[in-house]
Short mmCIF file of C-alpha atoms and ligand atoms in Angstrom, two decimals:
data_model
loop_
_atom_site.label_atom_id
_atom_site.label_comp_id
_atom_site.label_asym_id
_atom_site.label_seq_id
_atom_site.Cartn_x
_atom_site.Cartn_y
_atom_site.Cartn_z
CA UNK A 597 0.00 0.00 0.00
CA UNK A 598 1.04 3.43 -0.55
CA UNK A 599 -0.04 6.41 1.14
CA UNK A 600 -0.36 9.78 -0.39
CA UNK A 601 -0.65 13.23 2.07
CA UNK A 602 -2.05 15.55 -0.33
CA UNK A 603 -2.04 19.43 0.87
CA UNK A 604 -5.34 19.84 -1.12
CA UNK A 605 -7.52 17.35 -2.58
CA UNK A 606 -10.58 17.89 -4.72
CA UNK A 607 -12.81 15.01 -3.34
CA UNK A 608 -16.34 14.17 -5.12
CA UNK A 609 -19.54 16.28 -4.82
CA UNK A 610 -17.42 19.17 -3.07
CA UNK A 611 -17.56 22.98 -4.28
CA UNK A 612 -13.81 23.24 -3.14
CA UNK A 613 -10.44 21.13 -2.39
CA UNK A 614 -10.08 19.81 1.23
CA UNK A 615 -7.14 20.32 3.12
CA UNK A 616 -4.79 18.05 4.07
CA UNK A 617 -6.08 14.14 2.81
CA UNK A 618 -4.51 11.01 3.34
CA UNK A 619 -4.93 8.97 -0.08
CA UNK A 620 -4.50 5.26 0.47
CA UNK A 621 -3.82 3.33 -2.97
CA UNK A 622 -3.03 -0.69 -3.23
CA UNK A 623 -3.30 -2.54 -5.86
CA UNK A 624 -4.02 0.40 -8.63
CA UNK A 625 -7.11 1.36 -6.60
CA UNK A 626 -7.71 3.80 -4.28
CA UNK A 627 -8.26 2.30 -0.76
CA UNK A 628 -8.90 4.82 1.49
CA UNK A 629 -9.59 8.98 1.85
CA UNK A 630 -9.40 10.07 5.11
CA UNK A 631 -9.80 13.99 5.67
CA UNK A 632 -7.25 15.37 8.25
CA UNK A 633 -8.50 17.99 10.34
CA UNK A 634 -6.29 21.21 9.80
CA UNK A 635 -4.13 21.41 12.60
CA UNK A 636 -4.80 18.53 14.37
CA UNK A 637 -4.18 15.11 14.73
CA UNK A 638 -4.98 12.11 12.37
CA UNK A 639 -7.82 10.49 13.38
CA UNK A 640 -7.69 7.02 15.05
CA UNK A 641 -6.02 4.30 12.93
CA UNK A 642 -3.85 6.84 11.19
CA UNK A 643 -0.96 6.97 13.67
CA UNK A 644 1.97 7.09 11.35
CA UNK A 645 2.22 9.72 8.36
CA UNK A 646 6.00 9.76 8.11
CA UNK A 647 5.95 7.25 5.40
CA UNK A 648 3.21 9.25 3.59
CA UNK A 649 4.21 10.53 -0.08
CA UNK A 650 3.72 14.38 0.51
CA UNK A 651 1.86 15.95 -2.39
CA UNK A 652 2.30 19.82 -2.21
CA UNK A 653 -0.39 21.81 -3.92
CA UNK A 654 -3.81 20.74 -5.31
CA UNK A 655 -4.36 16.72 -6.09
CA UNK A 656 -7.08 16.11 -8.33
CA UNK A 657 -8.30 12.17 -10.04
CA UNK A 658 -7.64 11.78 -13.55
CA UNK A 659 -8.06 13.75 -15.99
CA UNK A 660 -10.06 12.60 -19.02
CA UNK A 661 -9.09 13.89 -22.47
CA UNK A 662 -12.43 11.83 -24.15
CA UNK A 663 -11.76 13.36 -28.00
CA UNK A 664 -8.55 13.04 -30.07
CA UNK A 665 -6.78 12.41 -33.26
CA UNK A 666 -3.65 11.52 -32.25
CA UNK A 667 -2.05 12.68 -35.65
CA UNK A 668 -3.16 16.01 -35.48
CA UNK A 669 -0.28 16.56 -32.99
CA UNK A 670 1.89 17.19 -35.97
CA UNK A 671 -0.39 19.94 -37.33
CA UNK A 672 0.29 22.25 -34.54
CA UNK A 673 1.21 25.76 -35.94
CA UNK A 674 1.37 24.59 -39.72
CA UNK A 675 -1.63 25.39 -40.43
CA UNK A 676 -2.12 29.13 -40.03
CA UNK A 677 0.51 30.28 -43.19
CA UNK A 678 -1.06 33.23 -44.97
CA UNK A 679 -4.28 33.81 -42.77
CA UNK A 680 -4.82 30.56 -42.32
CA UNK A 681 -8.11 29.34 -43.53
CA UNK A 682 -10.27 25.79 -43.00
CA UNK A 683 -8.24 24.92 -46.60
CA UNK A 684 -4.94 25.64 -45.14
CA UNK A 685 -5.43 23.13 -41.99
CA UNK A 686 -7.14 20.59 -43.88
CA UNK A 687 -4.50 20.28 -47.15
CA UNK A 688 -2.09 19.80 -44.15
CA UNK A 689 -3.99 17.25 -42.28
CA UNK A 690 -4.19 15.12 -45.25
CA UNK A 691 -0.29 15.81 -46.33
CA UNK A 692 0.46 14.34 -43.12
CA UNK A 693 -2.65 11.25 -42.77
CA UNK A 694 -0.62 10.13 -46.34
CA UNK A 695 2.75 10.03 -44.58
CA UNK A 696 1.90 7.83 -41.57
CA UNK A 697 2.36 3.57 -41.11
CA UNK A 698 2.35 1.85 -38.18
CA UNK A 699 5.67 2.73 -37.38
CA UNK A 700 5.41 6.29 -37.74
CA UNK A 701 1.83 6.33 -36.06
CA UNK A 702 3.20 4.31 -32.84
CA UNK A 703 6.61 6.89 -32.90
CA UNK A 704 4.23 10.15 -32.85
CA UNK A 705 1.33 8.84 -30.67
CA UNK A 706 3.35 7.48 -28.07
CA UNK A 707 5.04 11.30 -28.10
CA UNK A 708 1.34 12.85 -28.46
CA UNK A 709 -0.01 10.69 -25.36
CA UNK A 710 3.37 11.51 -23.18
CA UNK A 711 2.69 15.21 -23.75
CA UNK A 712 -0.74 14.28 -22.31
CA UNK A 713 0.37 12.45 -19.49
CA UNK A 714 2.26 15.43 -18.58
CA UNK A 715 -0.51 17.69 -18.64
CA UNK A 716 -2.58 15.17 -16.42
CA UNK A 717 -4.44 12.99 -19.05
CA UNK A 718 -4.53 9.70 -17.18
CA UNK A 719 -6.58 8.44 -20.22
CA UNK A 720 -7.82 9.52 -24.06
CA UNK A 721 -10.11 8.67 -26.21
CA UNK A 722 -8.79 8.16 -29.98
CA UNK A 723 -11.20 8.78 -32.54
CA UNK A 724 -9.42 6.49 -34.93
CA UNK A 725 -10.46 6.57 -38.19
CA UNK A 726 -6.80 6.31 -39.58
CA UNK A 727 -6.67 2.53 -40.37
CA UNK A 728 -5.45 1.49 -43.56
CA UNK A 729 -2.21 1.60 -46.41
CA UNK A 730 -2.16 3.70 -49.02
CA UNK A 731 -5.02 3.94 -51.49
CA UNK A 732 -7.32 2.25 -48.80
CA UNK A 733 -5.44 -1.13 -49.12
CA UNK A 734 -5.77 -3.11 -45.47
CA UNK A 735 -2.31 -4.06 -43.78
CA UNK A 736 -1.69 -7.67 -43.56
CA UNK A 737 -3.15 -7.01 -40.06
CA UNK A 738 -6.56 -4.92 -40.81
CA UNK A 739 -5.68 -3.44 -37.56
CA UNK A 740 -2.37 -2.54 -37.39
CA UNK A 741 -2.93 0.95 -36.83
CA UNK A 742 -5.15 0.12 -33.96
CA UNK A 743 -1.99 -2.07 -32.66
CA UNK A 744 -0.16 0.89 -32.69
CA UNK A 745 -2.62 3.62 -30.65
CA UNK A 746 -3.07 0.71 -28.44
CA UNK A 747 1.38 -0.07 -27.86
CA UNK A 748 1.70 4.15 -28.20
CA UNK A 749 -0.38 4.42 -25.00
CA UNK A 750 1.41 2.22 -23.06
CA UNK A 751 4.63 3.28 -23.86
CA UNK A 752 3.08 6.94 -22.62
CA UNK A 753 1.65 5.24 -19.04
CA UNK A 754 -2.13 6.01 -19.75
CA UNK A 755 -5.31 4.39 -20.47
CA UNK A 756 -7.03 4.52 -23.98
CA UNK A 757 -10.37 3.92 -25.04
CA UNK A 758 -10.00 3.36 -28.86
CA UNK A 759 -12.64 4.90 -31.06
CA UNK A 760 -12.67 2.66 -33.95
CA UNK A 761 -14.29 5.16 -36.16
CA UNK A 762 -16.75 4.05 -39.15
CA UNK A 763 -16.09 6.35 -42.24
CA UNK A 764 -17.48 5.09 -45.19
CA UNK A 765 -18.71 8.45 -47.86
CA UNK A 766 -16.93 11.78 -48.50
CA UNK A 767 -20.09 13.83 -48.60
CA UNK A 768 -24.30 13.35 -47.23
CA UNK A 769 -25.24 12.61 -50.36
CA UNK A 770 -23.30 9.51 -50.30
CA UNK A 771 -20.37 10.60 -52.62
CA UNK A 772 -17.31 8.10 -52.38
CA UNK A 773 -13.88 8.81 -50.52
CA UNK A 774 -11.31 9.91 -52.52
CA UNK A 775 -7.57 10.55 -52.00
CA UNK A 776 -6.05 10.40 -49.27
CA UNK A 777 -9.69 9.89 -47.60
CA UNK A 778 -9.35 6.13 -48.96
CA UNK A 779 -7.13 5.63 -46.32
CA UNK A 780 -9.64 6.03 -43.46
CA UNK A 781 -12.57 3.74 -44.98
CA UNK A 782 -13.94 -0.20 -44.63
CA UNK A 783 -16.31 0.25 -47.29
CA UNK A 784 -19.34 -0.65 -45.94
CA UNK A 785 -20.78 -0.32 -42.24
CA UNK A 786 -20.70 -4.36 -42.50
CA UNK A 787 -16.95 -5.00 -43.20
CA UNK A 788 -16.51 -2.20 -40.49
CA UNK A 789 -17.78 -4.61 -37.87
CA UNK A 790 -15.83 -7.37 -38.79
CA UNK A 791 -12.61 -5.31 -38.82
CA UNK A 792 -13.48 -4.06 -35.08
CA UNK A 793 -14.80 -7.54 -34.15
CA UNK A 794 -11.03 -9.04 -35.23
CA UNK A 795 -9.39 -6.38 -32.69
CA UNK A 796 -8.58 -7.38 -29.13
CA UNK A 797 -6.58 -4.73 -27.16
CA UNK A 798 -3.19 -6.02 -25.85
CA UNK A 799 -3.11 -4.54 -22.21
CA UNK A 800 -5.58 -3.91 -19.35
CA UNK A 801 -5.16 -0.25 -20.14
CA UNK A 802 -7.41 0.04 -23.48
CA UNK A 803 -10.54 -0.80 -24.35
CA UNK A 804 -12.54 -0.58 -27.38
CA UNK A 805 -15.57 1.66 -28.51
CA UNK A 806 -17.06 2.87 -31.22
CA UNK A 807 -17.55 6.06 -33.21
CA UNK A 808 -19.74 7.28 -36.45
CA UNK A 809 -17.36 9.87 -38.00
CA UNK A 810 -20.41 12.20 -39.14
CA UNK A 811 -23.59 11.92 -40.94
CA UNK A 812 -21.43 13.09 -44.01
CA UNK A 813 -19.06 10.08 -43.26
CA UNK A 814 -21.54 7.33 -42.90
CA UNK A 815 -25.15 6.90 -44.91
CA UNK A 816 -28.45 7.22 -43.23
CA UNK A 817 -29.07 3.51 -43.41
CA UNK A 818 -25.85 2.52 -42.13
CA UNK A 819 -25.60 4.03 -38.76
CA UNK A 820 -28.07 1.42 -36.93
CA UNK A 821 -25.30 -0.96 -37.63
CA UNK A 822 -22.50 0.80 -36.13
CA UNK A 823 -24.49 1.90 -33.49
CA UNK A 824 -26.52 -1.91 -32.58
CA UNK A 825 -22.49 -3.22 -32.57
CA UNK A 826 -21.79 -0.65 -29.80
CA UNK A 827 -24.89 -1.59 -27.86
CA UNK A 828 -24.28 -5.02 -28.04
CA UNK A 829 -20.79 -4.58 -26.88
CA UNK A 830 -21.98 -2.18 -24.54
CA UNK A 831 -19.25 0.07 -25.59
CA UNK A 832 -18.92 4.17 -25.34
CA UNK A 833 -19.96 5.60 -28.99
CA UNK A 834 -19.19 8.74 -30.32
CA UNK A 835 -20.06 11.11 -33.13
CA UNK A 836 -18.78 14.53 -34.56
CA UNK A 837 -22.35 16.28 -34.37
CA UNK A 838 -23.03 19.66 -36.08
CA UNK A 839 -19.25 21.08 -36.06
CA UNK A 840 -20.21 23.79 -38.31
CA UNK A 841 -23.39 25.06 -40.19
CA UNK A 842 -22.59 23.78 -43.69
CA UNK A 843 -23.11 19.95 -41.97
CA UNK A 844 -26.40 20.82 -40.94
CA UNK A 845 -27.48 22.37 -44.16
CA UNK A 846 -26.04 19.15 -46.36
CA UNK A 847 -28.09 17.24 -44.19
CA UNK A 848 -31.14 18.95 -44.71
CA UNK A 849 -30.55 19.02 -48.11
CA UNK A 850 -30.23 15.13 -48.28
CA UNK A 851 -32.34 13.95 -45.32
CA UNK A 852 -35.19 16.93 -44.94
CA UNK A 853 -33.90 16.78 -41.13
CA UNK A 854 -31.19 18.53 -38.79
CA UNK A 855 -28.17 15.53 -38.17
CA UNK A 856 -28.86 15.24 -34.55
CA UNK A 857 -33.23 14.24 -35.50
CA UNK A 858 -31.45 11.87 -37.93
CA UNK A 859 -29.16 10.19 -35.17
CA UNK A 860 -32.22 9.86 -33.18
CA UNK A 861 -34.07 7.79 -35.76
CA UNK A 862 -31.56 5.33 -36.75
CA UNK A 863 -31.24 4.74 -33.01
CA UNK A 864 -27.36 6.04 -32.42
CA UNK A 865 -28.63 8.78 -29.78
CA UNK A 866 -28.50 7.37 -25.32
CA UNK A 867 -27.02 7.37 -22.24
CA UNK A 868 -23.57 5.62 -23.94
CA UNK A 869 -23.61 7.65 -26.91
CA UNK A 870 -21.45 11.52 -26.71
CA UNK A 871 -21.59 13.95 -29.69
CA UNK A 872 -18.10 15.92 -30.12
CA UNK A 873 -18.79 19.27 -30.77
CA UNK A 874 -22.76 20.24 -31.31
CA UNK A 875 -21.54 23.77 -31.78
CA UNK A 876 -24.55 24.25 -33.84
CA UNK A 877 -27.66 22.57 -32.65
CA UNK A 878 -31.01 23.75 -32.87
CA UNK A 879 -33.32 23.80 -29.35
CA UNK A 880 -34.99 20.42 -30.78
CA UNK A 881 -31.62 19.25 -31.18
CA UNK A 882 -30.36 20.38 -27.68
CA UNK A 883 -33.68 18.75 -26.25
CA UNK A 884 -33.36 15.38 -28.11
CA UNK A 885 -29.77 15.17 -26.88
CA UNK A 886 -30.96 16.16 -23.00
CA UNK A 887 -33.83 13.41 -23.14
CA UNK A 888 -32.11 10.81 -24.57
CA UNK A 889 -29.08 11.38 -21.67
CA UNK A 890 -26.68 11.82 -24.66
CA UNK A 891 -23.03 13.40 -23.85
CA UNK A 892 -21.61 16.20 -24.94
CA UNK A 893 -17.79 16.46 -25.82
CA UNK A 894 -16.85 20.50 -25.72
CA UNK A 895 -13.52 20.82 -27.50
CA UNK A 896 -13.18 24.56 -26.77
CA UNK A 897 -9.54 25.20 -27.94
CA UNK A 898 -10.00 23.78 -31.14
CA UNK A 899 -13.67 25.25 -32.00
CA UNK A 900 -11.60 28.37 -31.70
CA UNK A 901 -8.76 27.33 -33.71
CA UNK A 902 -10.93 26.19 -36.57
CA UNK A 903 -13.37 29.35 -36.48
CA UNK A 904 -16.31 26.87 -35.73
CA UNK A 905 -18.39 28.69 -33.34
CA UNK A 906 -19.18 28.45 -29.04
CA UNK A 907 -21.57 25.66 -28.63
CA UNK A 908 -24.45 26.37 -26.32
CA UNK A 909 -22.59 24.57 -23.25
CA UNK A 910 -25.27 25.65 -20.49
CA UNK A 911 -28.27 24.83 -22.71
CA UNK A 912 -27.21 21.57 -23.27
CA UNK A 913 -26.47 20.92 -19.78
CA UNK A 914 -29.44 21.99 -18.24
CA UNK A 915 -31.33 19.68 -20.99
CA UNK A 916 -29.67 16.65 -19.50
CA UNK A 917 -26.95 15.76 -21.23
CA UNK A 918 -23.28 15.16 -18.99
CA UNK A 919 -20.45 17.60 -20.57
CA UNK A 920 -16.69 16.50 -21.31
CA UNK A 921 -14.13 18.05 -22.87
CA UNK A 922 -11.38 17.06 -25.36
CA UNK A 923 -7.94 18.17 -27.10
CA UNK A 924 -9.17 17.15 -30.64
CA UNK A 925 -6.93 18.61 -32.85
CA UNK A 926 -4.14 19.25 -30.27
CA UNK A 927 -4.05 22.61 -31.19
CA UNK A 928 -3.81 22.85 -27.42
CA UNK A 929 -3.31 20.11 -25.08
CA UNK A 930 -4.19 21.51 -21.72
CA UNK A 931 -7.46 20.28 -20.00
CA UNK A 932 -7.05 23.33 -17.80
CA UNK A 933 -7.92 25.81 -21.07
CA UNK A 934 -10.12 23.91 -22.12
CA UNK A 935 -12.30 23.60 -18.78
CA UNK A 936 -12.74 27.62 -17.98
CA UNK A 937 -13.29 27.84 -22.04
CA UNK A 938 -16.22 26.15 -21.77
CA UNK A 939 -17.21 29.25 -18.67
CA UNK A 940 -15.27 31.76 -20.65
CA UNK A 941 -16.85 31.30 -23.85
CA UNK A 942 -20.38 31.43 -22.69
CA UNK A 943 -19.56 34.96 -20.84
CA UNK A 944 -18.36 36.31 -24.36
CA UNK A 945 -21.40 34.79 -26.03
CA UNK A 946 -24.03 35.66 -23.53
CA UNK A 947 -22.44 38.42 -21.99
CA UNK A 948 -22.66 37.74 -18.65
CA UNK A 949 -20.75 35.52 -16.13
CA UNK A 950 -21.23 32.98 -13.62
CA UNK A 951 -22.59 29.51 -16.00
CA UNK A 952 -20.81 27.14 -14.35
CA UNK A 953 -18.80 26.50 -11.27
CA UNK A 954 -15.57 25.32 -10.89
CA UNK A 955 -16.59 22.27 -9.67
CA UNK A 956 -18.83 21.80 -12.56
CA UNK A 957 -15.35 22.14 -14.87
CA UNK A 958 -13.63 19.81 -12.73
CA UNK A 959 -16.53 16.98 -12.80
CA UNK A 960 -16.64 17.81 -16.84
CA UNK A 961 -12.85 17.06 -16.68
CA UNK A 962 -12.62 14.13 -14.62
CA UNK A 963 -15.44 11.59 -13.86
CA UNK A 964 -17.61 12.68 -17.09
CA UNK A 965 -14.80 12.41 -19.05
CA UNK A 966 -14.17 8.92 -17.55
CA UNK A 967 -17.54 7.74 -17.84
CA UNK A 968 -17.96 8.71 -21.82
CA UNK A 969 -15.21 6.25 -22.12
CA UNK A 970 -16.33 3.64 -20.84
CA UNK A 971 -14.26 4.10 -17.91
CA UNK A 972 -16.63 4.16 -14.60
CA UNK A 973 -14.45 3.20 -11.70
CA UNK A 974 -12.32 6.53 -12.52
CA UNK A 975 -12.28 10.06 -12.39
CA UNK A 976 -13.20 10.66 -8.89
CA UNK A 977 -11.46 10.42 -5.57
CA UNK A 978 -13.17 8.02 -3.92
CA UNK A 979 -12.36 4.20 -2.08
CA UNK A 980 -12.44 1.71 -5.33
CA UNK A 981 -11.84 4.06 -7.92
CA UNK A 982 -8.53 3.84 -9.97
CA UNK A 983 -5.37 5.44 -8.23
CA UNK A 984 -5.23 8.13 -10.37
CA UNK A 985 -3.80 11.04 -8.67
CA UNK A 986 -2.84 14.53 -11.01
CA UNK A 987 -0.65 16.85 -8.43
CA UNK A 988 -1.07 20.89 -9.84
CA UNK A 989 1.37 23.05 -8.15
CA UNK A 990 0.42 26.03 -6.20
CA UNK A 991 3.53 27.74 -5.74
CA UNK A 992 4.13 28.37 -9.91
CA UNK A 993 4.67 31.67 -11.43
CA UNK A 994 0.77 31.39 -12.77
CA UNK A 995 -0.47 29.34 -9.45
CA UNK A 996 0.91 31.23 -6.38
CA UNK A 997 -1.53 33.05 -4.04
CA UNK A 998 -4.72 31.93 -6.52
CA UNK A 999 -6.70 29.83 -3.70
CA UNK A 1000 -7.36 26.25 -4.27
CA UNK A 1001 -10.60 26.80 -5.57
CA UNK A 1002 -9.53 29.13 -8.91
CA UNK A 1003 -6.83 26.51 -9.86
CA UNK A 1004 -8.79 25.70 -12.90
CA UNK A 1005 -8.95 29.89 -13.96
CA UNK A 1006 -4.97 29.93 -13.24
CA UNK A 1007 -3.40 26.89 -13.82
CA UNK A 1008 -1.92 25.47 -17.31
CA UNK A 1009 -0.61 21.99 -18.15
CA UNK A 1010 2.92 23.09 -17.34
CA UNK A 1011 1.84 23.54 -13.29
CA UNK A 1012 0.76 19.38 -13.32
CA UNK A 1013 3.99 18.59 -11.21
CA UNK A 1014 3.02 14.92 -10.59
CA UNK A 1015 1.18 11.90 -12.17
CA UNK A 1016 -0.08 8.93 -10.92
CA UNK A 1017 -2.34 6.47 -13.20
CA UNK A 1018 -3.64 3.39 -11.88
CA UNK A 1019 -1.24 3.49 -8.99
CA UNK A 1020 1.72 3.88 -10.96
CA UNK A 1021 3.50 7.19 -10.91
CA UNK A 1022 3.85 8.35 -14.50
CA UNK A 1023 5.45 12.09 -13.96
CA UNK A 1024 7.21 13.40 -11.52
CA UNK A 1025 8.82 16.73 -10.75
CA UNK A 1026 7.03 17.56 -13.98
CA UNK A 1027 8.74 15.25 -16.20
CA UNK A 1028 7.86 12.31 -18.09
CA UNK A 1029 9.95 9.44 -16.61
CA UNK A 1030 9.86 7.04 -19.06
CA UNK A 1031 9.60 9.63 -22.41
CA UNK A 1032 11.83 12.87 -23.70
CA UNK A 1033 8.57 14.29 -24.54
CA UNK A 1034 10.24 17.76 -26.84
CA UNK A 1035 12.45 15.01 -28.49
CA UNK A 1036 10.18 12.28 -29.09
CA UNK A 1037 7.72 15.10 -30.81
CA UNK A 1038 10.62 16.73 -32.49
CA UNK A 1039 11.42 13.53 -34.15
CA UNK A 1040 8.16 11.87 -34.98
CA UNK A 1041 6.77 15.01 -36.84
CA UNK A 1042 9.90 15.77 -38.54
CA UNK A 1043 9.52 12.56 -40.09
CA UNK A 1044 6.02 12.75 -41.28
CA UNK A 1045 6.41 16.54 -42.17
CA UNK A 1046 9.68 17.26 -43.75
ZN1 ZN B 1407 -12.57 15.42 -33.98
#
């Protein structure tokens, strides 16, 4: 057993961190969270804390980043030359999606998830839909590149819930990928599940789930399938939903109905299900999502980046539907930025503050992050949960003299000082102890850039 003496913790179902918390973890679980009274002595049973690991500044569980495409990682700050329009980042993304093999993939994933790790990420989802050779030809292992997101993780000390994303047509209308698009598709929704169905995960620290990229990306009478195989797997499933206007208006066009009344008919919408984005929903939309429990995966930092618009955070929240957050393009990897974005963003829309509260951010970032990965034994502090433990120093240059409670306005992925996933400690002292993060990244884009 170890034991942990945190100076802050941020337990479950408080409005602030606690003082002073003795975190017992065994076995990659948490075992036991005993409150210290300020001051005071331990209560009975705790007699010794001098073997206690002291973590200085504000412990918090896991953080969850639940939306990603690993690969992206290379696109950060190509894509802006000129003014940098939606062209600009999207010629880039596919220069790059041409480049990679498994090799390459594991190289610059493994570097992608470290940088995670060290921002506090104890897991990701990847929204894979990366998976085969050039010109759309399968590996000799269909899922190779799954292999590799799978290995990358591991090498990076984090969990992964891997996405395996169905994307079959380039447009609504049902027009056929082309280019480097090939790449990503299985042809049907039907060869799709017996690609996924071939994949087992090697490790206890991935699991596997399902995603529809878009309505554009699979037809109307397709989805049921990918969505039945993630019921009957009882696996997370996730969908881009409404990134921009021009998705919603194809969709009309094609289907006479908005894409999130078109997920609810073909059954994809639920309590397991978590649309990325819904930037642009319409108050049906917001109220389908609500009733039906659906998630909603904010990825603030790269809405911004790609000029797509503030979703209507609050709305959706108050309709029902759990909020998470995610890196996405990795424009940004910083759950911190992303949490008070999702706050921030709604004061510049609306004008007004006070939407959420901190606590609110911190639940978005940790246990409902978890839990739209299939992950529900983590993200909270609590006896049985994983031993996930993210330490955010309070004494930085950003941090020092901001209480406890305004961490999440002050602090940035560079203040995580230590990380512990499933009892394991990851980074210490702010460094990656198993991965020269700057290197690893220099490298692995260089290769698929240069
Ligand atoms: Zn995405």
């Amino acid at each position: 057993m170890t034991r942990w003496l945190a100076e802050y913790a941020w337990l479950p179902d408080h409005a602030e961190p606690t003082p002073d918390v003795l975190i017992e973890t065994d076995g990659g679980r948490i075992t036991g969270v005993i409150p210290l009274t300020a001051g005071s002595r331990p209560p009975a049973g705790v007699e010794v804390l001098t073997d206690a690991v002291r973590l200085p500044g504000l412990t918090l569980p896991g953080l969850a980043n639940a939306h990603s495409h690993a690969f992206h990682r290379a696109l950060r700050g190509r894509t802006h030359n000129g003014r940098g329009d939606f062209w600009t980042w999207r010629d880039v993304m596919y220069t790059v999606a041409a480049r990679l093999d498994p090799d390459s993939y594991l190289a610059l994933a493994r570097a992608a998830y470290a940088e995670m790790a060290l921002a506090g990420i104890t897991c990701v989802g990847e929204f894979h839909y990366l998976h085969h050779g050039p010109g759309g030809k399968p590996y000799d292992d269909p899922n190779a590149m799954s292999a590799a997101l799978v290995e990358a993780a591991a090498h990076a000390g984090i969990r992964l819930t891997l996405l395996d994303t169905a994307y079959l047509t380039a447009t609504v209308d049902g027009q056929p990928l082309v280019g480097p698009q090939r790449r990503f598709g299985d042809g049907d929704a039907l060869r799709w599940v017996r690609r996924v169905d071939a994949f087992a995960p090697d490790g206890g620290h991935a699991r596997v789930g399902a995603a529809i990229h878009s309505v554009r990306a699979v037809p109307a009478d397709q989805l049921a399938t990918v969505a039945g195989w993630a019921d009957r797997r009882g696996a997370p499933l996730h969908v881009h939903l409404s990134e921009q206007p021009a998705e919603n208006d194809a969709c009309r066009a094609v289907h006479g109905c908005s894409p999130t009344r078109l997920l609810a008919e073909h059954g994809v919408l639920g309590g397991h299900t978590t649309a990325v984005h819904a930037t642009h929903p319409t108050s049906a939309d917001i109220t389908l999502l609500g009733d039906s429990r659906t998630g909603i995966c904010l990825c603030p930092t790269t809405e911004r980046d790609l000029a797509d618009g503030i979703g209507p955070a609050r709305r959706m929240a108050e309709a029902g539907s759990p909020l998470s957050l995610g890196s996405d393009s990795h424009a940004v990897v910083d759950l911190f930025e992303e949490a008070r974005a999702v706050e921030l963003d709604e004061r510049l829309r609306t004008r007004k503050r006070g939407h959420f509260a901190a606590a609110d951010l911190v639940t978005a970032a940790t246990v409902a992050g978890h839990a739209a990965l299939g992950w529900g034994d983590a993200g909270r502090l609590s006896v049985g949960d994983r031993a996930d433990l993210v330490t955010v120093r309070l004494d930085s240059a950003r941090t020092a003299g901001v209480p406890p409670v305004g961490a999440f306005f002050a602090a940035s992925a560079a203040d995580v000082a230590q990380v512990v996933v499933d009892g394991r400690v990851v980074v210490r002292d702010g460094r990656h102890l198993t991965v020269d993060v700057p290197t690893e990244l220099r490298t692995a884009i260089g290769e698929v850039t240069s």
